[in-house]
PDB file of C-alpha atoms and ligand atoms in Angstrom:
ATOM      1  CA  MET A 209     -54.920 -14.428  13.405  1.00  0.00           C
ATOM      2  CA  ARG A 210     -58.124 -12.488  13.084  1.00  0.00           C
ATOM      3  CA  ILE A 211     -60.914 -14.841  11.888  1.00  0.00           C
ATOM      4  CA  ILE A 212     -64.905 -14.309  11.167  1.00  0.00           C
ATOM      5  CA  LEU A 213     -67.606 -16.040  12.699  1.00  0.00           C
ATOM      6  CA  LEU A 214     -69.914 -16.073  10.365  1.00  0.00           C
ATOM      7  CA  GLY A 215     -73.810 -17.902  10.137  1.00  0.00           C
ATOM      8  CA  PRO A 216     -77.061 -17.074  11.137  1.00  0.00           C
ATOM      9  CA  PRO A 217     -78.525 -16.075  14.380  1.00  0.00           C
ATOM     10  CA  GLY A 218     -78.535 -19.226  17.373  1.00  0.00           C
ATOM     11  CA  ALA A 219     -75.752 -20.805  15.161  1.00  0.00           C
ATOM     12  CA  GLY A 220     -73.735 -20.801  17.957  1.00  0.00           C
ATOM     13  CA  LYS A 221     -71.314 -17.604  16.928  1.00  0.00           C
ATOM     14  CA  GLY A 222     -71.438 -16.222  20.769  1.00  0.00           C
ATOM     15  CA  THR A 223     -70.694 -19.841  22.312  1.00  0.00           C
ATOM     16  CA  GLN A 224     -67.532 -20.951  20.217  1.00  0.00           C
ATOM     17  CA  ALA A 225     -66.216 -17.182  19.883  1.00  0.00           C
ATOM     18  CA  LYS A 226     -65.731 -16.995  23.448  1.00  0.00           C
ATOM     19  CA  ALA A 227     -64.248 -20.336  23.540  1.00  0.00           C
ATOM     20  CA  LEU A 228     -61.834 -19.540  20.904  1.00  0.00           C
ATOM     21  CA  ALA A 229     -61.182 -15.979  22.037  1.00  0.00           C
ATOM     22  CA  LYS A 230     -59.875 -17.823  25.844  1.00  0.00           C
ATOM     23  CA  ARG A 231     -58.133 -21.092  23.949  1.00  0.00           C
ATOM     24  CA  LEU A 232     -56.057 -19.032  21.498  1.00  0.00           C
ATOM     25  CA  ASN A 233     -55.885 -15.921  23.605  1.00  0.00           C
ATOM     26  CA  LEU A 234     -56.952 -13.422  21.486  1.00  0.00           C
ATOM     27  CA  ALA A 235     -59.691 -10.677  21.828  1.00  0.00           C
ATOM     28  CA  HIS A 236     -63.607 -11.363  21.249  1.00  0.00           C
ATOM     29  CA  ILE A 237     -65.408  -8.521  18.984  1.00  0.00           C
ATOM     30  CA  SER A 238     -69.078  -9.103  19.074  1.00  0.00           C
ATOM     31  CA  THR A 239     -71.135  -5.737  17.881  1.00  0.00           C
ATOM     32  CA  GLY A 240     -74.417  -7.726  19.032  1.00  0.00           C
ATOM     33  CA  ASP A 241     -72.539  -7.148  22.437  1.00  0.00           C
ATOM     34  CA  LEU A 242     -71.504  -3.758  21.800  1.00  0.00           C
ATOM     35  CA  LEU A 243     -75.023  -2.565  21.024  1.00  0.00           C
ATOM     36  CA  ARG A 244     -76.430  -4.229  24.107  1.00  0.00           C
ATOM     37  CA  GLN A 245     -73.876  -2.494  26.570  1.00  0.00           C
ATOM     38  CA  GLU A 246     -74.832   0.654  24.544  1.00  0.00           C
ATOM     39  CA  VAL A 247     -78.776   0.312  25.060  1.00  0.00           C
ATOM     40  CA  ALA A 248     -77.523  -0.776  28.915  1.00  0.00           C
ATOM     41  CA  GLN A 249     -76.096   2.252  29.513  1.00  0.00           C
ATOM     42  CA  ASN A 250     -78.869   4.591  27.464  1.00  0.00           C
ATOM     43  CA  THR A 251     -75.853   6.292  25.589  1.00  0.00           C
ATOM     44  CA  PRO A 252     -77.548   8.229  22.271  1.00  0.00           C
ATOM     45  CA  LEU A 253     -75.959   5.274  19.678  1.00  0.00           C
ATOM     46  CA  GLY A 254     -77.922   2.398  22.129  1.00  0.00           C
ATOM     47  CA  LYS A 255     -80.955   4.805  22.344  1.00  0.00           C
ATOM     48  CA  GLU A 256     -80.903   4.626  18.343  1.00  0.00           C
ATOM     49  CA  ALA A 257     -79.809   1.307  17.977  1.00  0.00           C
ATOM     50  CA  VAL A 258     -82.430  -0.731  20.107  1.00  0.00           C
ATOM     51  CA  ILE A 259     -85.191   0.536  18.053  1.00  0.00           C
ATOM     52  CA  TYR A 260     -83.560  -1.149  15.327  1.00  0.00           C
ATOM     53  CA  MET A 261     -82.809  -4.742  17.504  1.00  0.00           C
ATOM     54  CA  GLN A 262     -85.926  -4.750  18.498  1.00  0.00           C
ATOM     55  CA  LYS A 263     -87.293  -5.206  15.263  1.00  0.00           C
ATOM     56  CA  GLY A 264     -84.762  -7.668  14.469  1.00  0.00           C
ATOM     57  CA  GLU A 265     -83.499  -5.316  12.280  1.00  0.00           C
ATOM     58  CA  LEU A 266     -79.694  -4.373  10.990  1.00  0.00           C
ATOM     59  CA  VAL A 267     -78.597  -1.090  12.652  1.00  0.00           C
ATOM     60  CA  PRO A 268     -77.164   1.070   9.936  1.00  0.00           C
ATOM     61  CA  ASP A 269     -74.176   0.630   8.690  1.00  0.00           C
ATOM     62  CA  ASP A 270     -72.325   4.190   9.798  1.00  0.00           C
ATOM     63  CA  LEU A 271     -72.893   3.506  13.560  1.00  0.00           C
ATOM     64  CA  ILE A 272     -71.441  -0.146  13.581  1.00  0.00           C
ATOM     65  CA  ILE A 273     -68.486   0.578  11.333  1.00  0.00           C
ATOM     66  CA  GLN A 274     -68.131   3.843  13.802  1.00  0.00           C
ATOM     67  CA  MET A 275     -68.143   1.833  16.940  1.00  0.00           C
ATOM     68  CA  LEU A 276     -66.146  -1.330  15.151  1.00  0.00           C
ATOM     69  CA  GLU A 277     -63.397   0.897  13.732  1.00  0.00           C
ATOM     70  CA  LYS A 278     -63.297   1.879  17.988  1.00  0.00           C
ATOM     71  CA  ARG A 279     -63.048  -1.210  19.018  1.00  0.00           C
ATOM     72  CA  ILE A 280     -60.623  -2.958  16.262  1.00  0.00           C
ATOM     73  CA  VAL A 281     -57.919  -0.246  17.284  1.00  0.00           C
ATOM     74  CA  GLN A 282     -58.534  -1.248  21.456  1.00  0.00           C
ATOM     75  CA  LEU A 283     -54.860  -2.717  22.980  1.00  0.00           C
ATOM     76  CA  ASP A 284     -56.617  -6.544  23.383  1.00  0.00           C
ATOM     77  CA  ALA A 285     -56.969  -6.591  19.296  1.00  0.00           C
ATOM     78  CA  GLN A 286     -53.651  -5.832  18.047  1.00  0.00           C
ATOM     79  CA  ALA A 287     -52.236  -9.467  18.597  1.00  0.00           C
ATOM     80  CA  GLY A 288     -55.671 -10.579  16.743  1.00  0.00           C
ATOM     81  CA  PHE A 289     -60.038 -11.101  17.074  1.00  0.00           C
ATOM     82  CA  ILE A 290     -62.269 -13.137  16.698  1.00  0.00           C
ATOM     83  CA  LEU A 291     -65.460 -11.336  14.993  1.00  0.00           C
ATOM     84  CA  ASP A 292     -68.893 -12.367  15.942  1.00  0.00           C
ATOM     85  CA  GLY A 293     -71.854 -10.167  14.495  1.00  0.00           C
ATOM     86  CA  TYR A 294     -69.681  -8.405  11.873  1.00  0.00           C
ATOM     87  CA  PRO A 295     -69.827  -8.131   8.779  1.00  0.00           C
ATOM     88  CA  ARG A 296     -74.039  -8.592   8.122  1.00  0.00           C
ATOM     89  CA  ASN A 297     -73.666  -7.066   4.304  1.00  0.00           C
ATOM     90  CA  LEU A 298     -71.638  -6.773   1.935  1.00  0.00           C
ATOM     91  CA  ALA A 299     -70.831  -2.595   2.805  1.00  0.00           C
ATOM     92  CA  GLN A 300     -69.955  -3.419   6.182  1.00  0.00           C
ATOM     93  CA  ALA A 301     -67.351  -6.880   4.293  1.00  0.00           C
ATOM     94  CA  LYS A 302     -65.695  -4.610   2.182  1.00  0.00           C
ATOM     95  CA  LYS A 303     -65.093  -1.431   4.871  1.00  0.00           C
ATOM     96  CA  LEU A 304     -63.742  -3.840   7.273  1.00  0.00           C
ATOM     97  CA  ASP A 305     -61.379  -4.970   4.120  1.00  0.00           C
ATOM     98  CA  GLN A 306     -60.435  -0.992   3.840  1.00  0.00           C
ATOM     99  CA  ILE A 307     -60.053  -0.465   7.396  1.00  0.00           C
ATOM    100  CA  LEU A 308     -57.349  -3.559   7.945  1.00  0.00           C
ATOM    101  CA  ASN A 309     -55.627  -2.837   4.396  1.00  0.00           C
ATOM    102  CA  ASN A 310     -54.810   0.588   5.874  1.00  0.00           C
ATOM    103  CA  MET A 311     -53.622  -1.570   9.042  1.00  0.00           C
ATOM    104  CA  ASN A 312     -51.285  -3.722   6.404  1.00  0.00           C
ATOM    105  CA  LYS A 313     -53.559  -6.663   7.804  1.00  0.00           C
ATOM    106  CA  SER A 314     -56.361  -8.977   6.967  1.00  0.00           C
ATOM    107  CA  ILE A 315     -58.610 -11.762   7.572  1.00  0.00           C
ATOM    108  CA  ASP A 316     -56.702 -15.214   7.597  1.00  0.00           C
ATOM    109  CA  LEU A 317     -60.543 -17.469   8.059  1.00  0.00           C
ATOM    110  CA  VAL A 318     -63.620 -17.237   8.016  1.00  0.00           C
ATOM    111  CA  PHE A 319     -65.678 -20.002   9.598  1.00  0.00           C
ATOM    112  CA  TYR A 320     -69.393 -20.444   8.024  1.00  0.00           C
ATOM    113  CA  LEU A 321     -71.317 -21.840  10.738  1.00  0.00           C
ATOM    114  CA  ASP A 322     -74.063 -23.390   9.212  1.00  0.00           C
ATOM    115  CA  THR A 323     -77.409 -25.200  11.007  1.00  0.00           C
ATOM    116  CA  THR A 324     -80.719 -25.367  10.711  1.00  0.00           C
ATOM    117  CA  GLU A 325     -83.738 -23.295  10.729  1.00  0.00           C
ATOM    118  CA  LYS A 326     -85.647 -25.734  13.343  1.00  0.00           C
ATOM    119  CA  VAL A 327     -82.387 -25.955  15.198  1.00  0.00           C
ATOM    120  CA  ILE A 328     -82.048 -22.151  15.266  1.00  0.00           C
ATOM    121  CA  ILE A 329     -85.216 -21.771  16.995  1.00  0.00           C
ATOM    122  CA  GLN A 330     -84.967 -24.175  19.511  1.00  0.00           C
ATOM    123  CA  ARG A 331     -81.979 -22.322  20.532  1.00  0.00           C
ATOM    124  CA  LEU A 332     -82.950 -18.717  20.583  1.00  0.00           C
ATOM    125  CA  SER A 333     -85.948 -19.922  22.833  1.00  0.00           C
ATOM    126  CA  GLY A 334     -84.379 -21.171  25.181  1.00  0.00           C
ATOM    127  CA  ARG A 335     -81.152 -19.418  25.427  1.00  0.00           C
ATOM    128  CA  LEU A 336     -80.178 -17.877  28.673  1.00  0.00           C
ATOM    129  CA  VAL A 337     -77.139 -14.843  28.917  1.00  0.00           C
ATOM    130  CA  CYS A 338     -75.349 -13.622  32.218  1.00  0.00           C
ATOM    131  CA  LYS A 339     -76.233  -9.904  32.886  1.00  0.00           C
ATOM    132  CA  ASN A 340     -73.034  -9.912  34.704  1.00  0.00           C
ATOM    133  CA  CYS A 341     -70.333 -11.335  32.437  1.00  0.00           C
ATOM    134  CA  GLY A 342     -72.232 -12.023  29.112  1.00  0.00           C
ATOM    135  CA  ALA A 343     -71.984 -16.054  28.849  1.00  0.00           C
ATOM    136  CA  ASN A 344     -74.212 -18.375  27.184  1.00  0.00           C
ATOM    137  CA  PHE A 345     -76.424 -20.838  28.989  1.00  0.00           C
ATOM    138  CA  HIS A 346     -79.499 -22.872  27.445  1.00  0.00           C
ATOM    139  CA  LEU A 347     -82.289 -24.061  29.257  1.00  0.00           C
ATOM    140  CA  THR A 348     -82.067 -27.540  28.192  1.00  0.00           C
ATOM    141  CA  ASN A 349     -78.659 -27.626  26.108  1.00  0.00           C
ATOM    142  CA  MET A 350     -76.421 -26.015  28.229  1.00  0.00           C
ATOM    143  CA  PRO A 351     -78.413 -25.770  31.626  1.00  0.00           C
ATOM    144  CA  PRO A 352     -76.870 -23.574  34.660  1.00  0.00           C
ATOM    145  CA  LYS A 353     -76.211 -25.461  37.350  1.00  0.00           C
ATOM    146  CA  LYS A 354     -78.454 -23.529  39.420  1.00  0.00           C
ATOM    147  CA  ASP A 355     -81.555 -22.153  38.450  1.00  0.00           C
ATOM    148  CA  ARG A 356     -81.058 -18.401  36.162  1.00  0.00           C
ATOM    149  CA  ILE A 357     -77.483 -18.266  37.852  1.00  0.00           C
ATOM    150  CA  CYS A 358     -74.533 -17.800  36.057  1.00  0.00           C
ATOM    151  CA  ASP A 359     -72.138 -20.892  36.729  1.00  0.00           C
ATOM    152  CA  PHE A 360     -68.890 -18.536  36.385  1.00  0.00           C
ATOM    153  CA  CYS A 361     -69.695 -15.530  37.785  1.00  0.00           C
ATOM    154  CA  GLY A 362     -73.179 -16.135  40.083  1.00  0.00           C
ATOM    155  CA  GLY A 363     -74.563 -12.918  38.087  1.00  0.00           C
ATOM    156  CA  GLN A 364     -78.331 -13.441  37.291  1.00  0.00           C
ATOM    157  CA  LEU A 365     -79.340 -15.044  33.432  1.00  0.00           C
ATOM    158  CA  TYR A 366     -82.020 -13.685  31.468  1.00  0.00           C
ATOM    159  CA  GLN A 367     -83.581 -14.025  28.135  1.00  0.00           C
ATOM    160  CA  ARG A 368     -82.823 -11.742  25.665  1.00  0.00           C
ATOM    161  CA  GLU A 369     -85.695  -9.097  24.230  1.00  0.00           C
ATOM    162  CA  ASP A 370     -85.062 -10.355  20.596  1.00  0.00           C
ATOM    163  CA  ASP A 371     -85.207 -14.017  21.505  1.00  0.00           C
ATOM    164  CA  LYS A 372     -89.284 -14.195  21.216  1.00  0.00           C
ATOM    165  CA  GLU A 373     -90.601 -15.844  18.286  1.00  0.00           C
ATOM    166  CA  GLN A 374     -91.567 -13.486  15.675  1.00  0.00           C
ATOM    167  CA  THR A 375     -88.391 -11.214  16.206  1.00  0.00           C
ATOM    168  CA  ILE A 376     -86.603 -15.106  15.709  1.00  0.00           C
ATOM    169  CA  LYS A 377     -88.309 -14.923  12.567  1.00  0.00           C
ATOM    170  CA  LYS A 378     -87.561 -11.550  11.279  1.00  0.00           C
ATOM    171  CA  ARG A 379     -83.586 -11.936  12.434  1.00  0.00           C
ATOM    172  CA  LEU A 380     -83.701 -14.894  10.325  1.00  0.00           C
ATOM    173  CA  LEU A 381     -85.636 -13.206   7.562  1.00  0.00           C
ATOM    174  CA  VAL A 382     -83.014 -10.446   7.359  1.00  0.00           C
ATOM    175  CA  TYR A 383     -79.876 -13.018   7.561  1.00  0.00           C
ATOM    176  CA  TYR A 384     -81.171 -14.695   4.474  1.00  0.00           C
ATOM    177  CA  GLN A 385     -82.024 -11.258   2.746  1.00  0.00           C
ATOM    178  CA  GLU A 386     -78.724  -9.384   3.680  1.00  0.00           C
ATOM    179  CA  THR A 387     -75.898 -11.165   5.515  1.00  0.00           C
ATOM    180  CA  ALA A 388     -76.113 -15.361   3.776  1.00  0.00           C
ATOM    181  CA  SER A 389     -74.364 -13.505   0.490  1.00  0.00           C
ATOM    182  CA  LEU A 390     -71.190 -13.160   2.286  1.00  0.00           C
ATOM    183  CA  ILE A 391     -70.295 -16.660   2.484  1.00  0.00           C
ATOM    184  CA  ASP A 392     -70.189 -16.056  -1.533  1.00  0.00           C
ATOM    185  CA  TYR A 393     -67.906 -13.209  -1.112  1.00  0.00           C
ATOM    186  CA  TYR A 394     -65.168 -15.398   1.282  1.00  0.00           C
ATOM    187  CA  GLN A 395     -65.627 -17.504  -0.915  1.00  0.00           C
ATOM    188  CA  GLN A 396     -64.212 -15.868  -3.449  1.00  0.00           C
ATOM    189  CA  GLN A 397     -61.430 -14.675  -1.333  1.00  0.00           C
ATOM    190  CA  LYS A 398     -60.533 -18.836  -0.735  1.00  0.00           C
ATOM    191  CA  LYS A 399     -61.274 -17.646   3.219  1.00  0.00           C
ATOM    192  CA  LEU A 400     -64.264 -19.711   3.637  1.00  0.00           C
ATOM    193  CA  VAL A 401     -64.656 -22.668   5.954  1.00  0.00           C
ATOM    194  CA  HIS A 402     -68.047 -24.462   5.999  1.00  0.00           C
ATOM    195  CA  LEU A 403     -68.697 -25.963   8.912  1.00  0.00           C
ATOM    196  CA  SER A 404     -71.895 -27.983  10.306  1.00  0.00           C
ATOM    197  CA  ALA A 405     -72.992 -26.105  13.889  1.00  0.00           C
ATOM    198  CA  ASP A 406     -75.834 -28.950  14.702  1.00  0.00           C
ATOM    199  CA  GLU A 407     -73.236 -30.700  16.718  1.00  0.00           C
ATOM    200  CA  GLU A 408     -72.349 -30.442  20.683  1.00  0.00           C
ATOM    201  CA  ALA A 409     -70.577 -27.679  21.109  1.00  0.00           C
ATOM    202  CA  GLU A 410     -67.385 -28.888  22.041  1.00  0.00           C
ATOM    203  CA  LEU A 411     -67.354 -30.841  18.972  1.00  0.00           C
ATOM    204  CA  VAL A 412     -67.866 -27.754  16.987  1.00  0.00           C
ATOM    205  CA  LEU A 413     -65.206 -26.085  18.920  1.00  0.00           C
ATOM    206  CA  GLU A 414     -63.130 -28.825  18.275  1.00  0.00           C
ATOM    207  CA  LYS A 415     -63.425 -28.950  14.244  1.00  0.00           C
ATOM    208  CA  ILE A 416     -63.011 -25.016  14.420  1.00  0.00           C
ATOM    209  CA  ILE A 417     -59.226 -25.509  16.242  1.00  0.00           C
ATOM    210  CA  GLN A 418     -58.229 -28.545  13.413  1.00  0.00           C
ATOM    211  CA  LYS A 419     -58.923 -25.868  10.790  1.00  0.00           C
ATOM    212  CA  ILE A 420     -57.216 -23.399  12.240  1.00  0.00           C
ATOM    213  CA  GLU A 421     -54.082 -25.447  13.008  1.00  0.00           C
ATOM    214  CA  THR A 422     -54.486 -26.917   9.346  1.00  0.00           C
ATOM    215  CA  TYR A 423     -54.234 -22.968   8.358  1.00  0.00           C
ATOM    216  CA  HIS A 424     -50.879 -22.270  10.149  1.00  0.00           C
ATOM    217  CA  ASP A 425     -49.290 -25.620   9.164  1.00  0.00           C
ATOM    218  CA  SER A 426     -50.086 -24.073   5.522  1.00  0.00           C
ATOM    219  CA  LEU A 427     -48.629 -20.893   6.066  1.00  0.00           C
ATOM    220  CA  LYS A 428     -45.155 -22.623   7.259  1.00  0.00           C
ATOM    221  CA  ILE A 429     -44.772 -24.386   4.252  1.00  0.00           C
TER     222      ILE A 429
HETATM  223  P1  AP5 B   8     -76.266 -10.599  17.485  1.00  0.00           P
HETATM  224  O1  AP5 B   8     -76.103 -10.423  19.175  1.00  0.00           O
HETATM  225  O2  AP5 B   8     -75.280 -10.641  16.588  1.00  0.00           O
HETATM  226  O3  AP5 B   8     -77.400 -11.696  17.163  1.00  0.00           O
HETATM  227  P2  AP5 B   8     -77.190 -12.790  16.498  1.00  0.00           P
HETATM  228  O4  AP5 B   8     -76.409 -12.555  14.956  1.00  0.00           O
HETATM  229  O5  AP5 B   8     -78.408 -12.859  15.511  1.00  0.00           O
HETATM  230  O6  AP5 B   8     -76.821 -13.712  16.664  1.00  0.00           O
HETATM  231  P3  AP5 B   8     -77.068 -14.653  18.107  1.00  0.00           P
HETATM  232  O7  AP5 B   8     -76.400 -13.473  19.100  1.00  0.00           O
HETATM  233  O8  AP5 B   8     -78.482 -14.727  17.859  1.00  0.00           O
HETATM  234  O9  AP5 B   8     -76.665 -15.694  17.873  1.00  0.00           O
HETATM  235  P4  AP5 B   8     -75.453 -16.936  18.081  1.00  0.00           P
HETATM  236  O10 AP5 B   8     -75.084 -17.749  16.973  1.00  0.00           O
HETATM  237  O11 AP5 B   8     -74.007 -15.647  18.658  1.00  0.00           O
HETATM  238  O12 AP5 B   8     -75.482 -18.131  19.056  1.00  0.00           O
HETATM  239  P5  AP5 B   8     -75.040 -18.214  20.374  1.00  0.00           P
HETATM  240  O13 AP5 B   8     -73.426 -18.982  20.954  1.00  0.00           O
HETATM  241  O14 AP5 B   8     -76.033 -16.722  21.371  1.00  0.00           O
HETATM  242  O15 AP5 B   8     -77.163  -9.207  17.058  1.00  0.00           O
HETATM  243  C1  AP5 B   8     -78.180  -9.090  18.109  1.00  0.00           C
HETATM  244  C2  AP5 B   8     -78.985  -7.239  16.708  1.00  0.00           C
HETATM  245  O16 AP5 B   8     -77.850  -6.763  17.164  1.00  0.00           O
HETATM  246  C3  AP5 B   8     -79.039  -7.534  15.670  1.00  0.00           C
HETATM  247  O17 AP5 B   8     -80.795  -8.256  15.080  1.00  0.00           O
HETATM  248  C4  AP5 B   8     -78.927  -6.238  14.814  1.00  0.00           C
HETATM  249  O18 AP5 B   8     -80.213  -5.625  15.684  1.00  0.00           O
HETATM  250  C5  AP5 B   8     -77.956  -5.483  15.659  1.00  0.00           C
HETATM  251  N1  AP5 B   8     -76.796  -5.925  14.872  1.00  0.00           N
HETATM  252  C6  AP5 B   8     -75.627  -6.635  15.863  1.00  0.00           C
HETATM  253  N2  AP5 B   8     -74.292  -6.510  14.949  1.00  0.00           N
HETATM  254  C7  AP5 B   8     -74.625  -5.574  13.790  1.00  0.00           C
HETATM  255  C8  AP5 B   8     -74.156  -5.661  12.352  1.00  0.00           C
HETATM  256  N3  AP5 B   8     -72.836  -5.481  11.816  1.00  0.00           N
HETATM  257  N4  AP5 B   8     -74.697  -4.561  11.603  1.00  0.00           N
HETATM  258  C9  AP5 B   8     -75.788  -4.271  11.982  1.00  0.00           C
HETATM  259  N5  AP5 B   8     -76.561  -4.646  12.996  1.00  0.00           N
HETATM  260  C10 AP5 B   8     -76.065  -5.143  13.894  1.00  0.00           C
HETATM  261  O19 AP5 B   8     -76.238 -19.415  20.721  1.00  0.00           O
HETATM  262  C11 AP5 B   8     -77.301 -19.793  21.200  1.00  0.00           C
HETATM  263  C12 AP5 B   8     -78.157 -20.685  22.302  1.00  0.00           C
HETATM  264  O20 AP5 B   8     -77.954 -21.729  21.644  1.00  0.00           O
HETATM  265  C13 AP5 B   8     -77.366 -20.502  23.569  1.00  0.00           C
HETATM  266  O21 AP5 B   8     -78.359 -20.667  24.535  1.00  0.00           O
HETATM  267  C14 AP5 B   8     -76.941 -21.698  23.496  1.00  0.00           C
HETATM  268  O22 AP5 B   8     -76.124 -21.928  24.555  1.00  0.00           O
HETATM  269  C15 AP5 B   8     -77.129 -22.315  22.654  1.00  0.00           C
HETATM  270  N6  AP5 B   8     -76.306 -23.307  21.651  1.00  0.00           N
HETATM  271  C16 AP5 B   8     -74.750 -22.796  21.365  1.00  0.00           C
HETATM  272  N7  AP5 B   8     -74.506 -23.664  20.420  1.00  0.00           N
HETATM  273  C17 AP5 B   8     -74.916 -24.735  20.751  1.00  0.00           C
HETATM  274  C18 AP5 B   8     -74.786 -26.149  20.346  1.00  0.00           C
HETATM  275  N8  AP5 B   8     -73.579 -26.660  19.106  1.00  0.00           N
HETATM  276  N9  AP5 B   8     -75.355 -26.945  20.874  1.00  0.00           N
HETATM  277  C19 AP5 B   8     -76.621 -26.973  21.350  1.00  0.00           C
HETATM  278  N10 AP5 B   8     -76.486 -25.662  21.575  1.00  0.00           N
HETATM  279  C20 AP5 B   8     -75.967 -24.756  21.429  1.00  0.00           C
END
């Protein structure tokens, strides 16, 4: 299966993508995580990308598309993947369709994780991420068992640079200006599943799994 998780910053795309990838044994492809790795390794791409990321703006399409093309052909993505944070605009969506088409593949489902601005600000301002394995926690919603220590690998938890209030507001603005139009794009392709992401993460995950099962059943008919 090839699945896209769409939604504003803080909707829970990363949280759901990690859980789904584990449950369905699919690759998790997060362009945000790939970019943060490039930044941490101080690569030429990382040096360029960080300028946009710190401002809450989108990294230019040509850089993102090159990075995605390399990742999507890797072995673990052959059986399927969950895309988190890509596409962010129409040009990226069309390019993805073209890349997959050349491989005789296509996107199966697009989950639009819908949530309110109030929830977004609360989630992002309390988010903690593991420096080592990338697991997501939250100061109050999903606190780690030990203060600032990852439950899974013992790594240190940190707050993302772009989770400051001003940058969150800018990221939201960019989302409404550039990314929200993709809801129509995938609706027209009859691939969009609209879900409320305001409930507990486990409940959101179960709703996604149910929709995937219904989709599988419809293919058997
Ligand atoms: P990226 O890393 O993709 O950030 P984002 O899209 O802004 O999304 P987030 O990671 O902030 O939120 P999320 O929806 O994954 O929520 P999460 O699960 O973490 O991109 C960062 C930057 O990189 C961009 O601004 C841009 O500059 C650049 N970039 C990336 N991709 C690009 C592209 N394709 N093109 C151009 N530029 C690109 O959850 C958030 C918090 O809430 C966590 O603490 C979590 O524990 C908690 N939480 C999650 N779900 C729930 C729940 N159901 N209930 C309670 N708490 C919850």
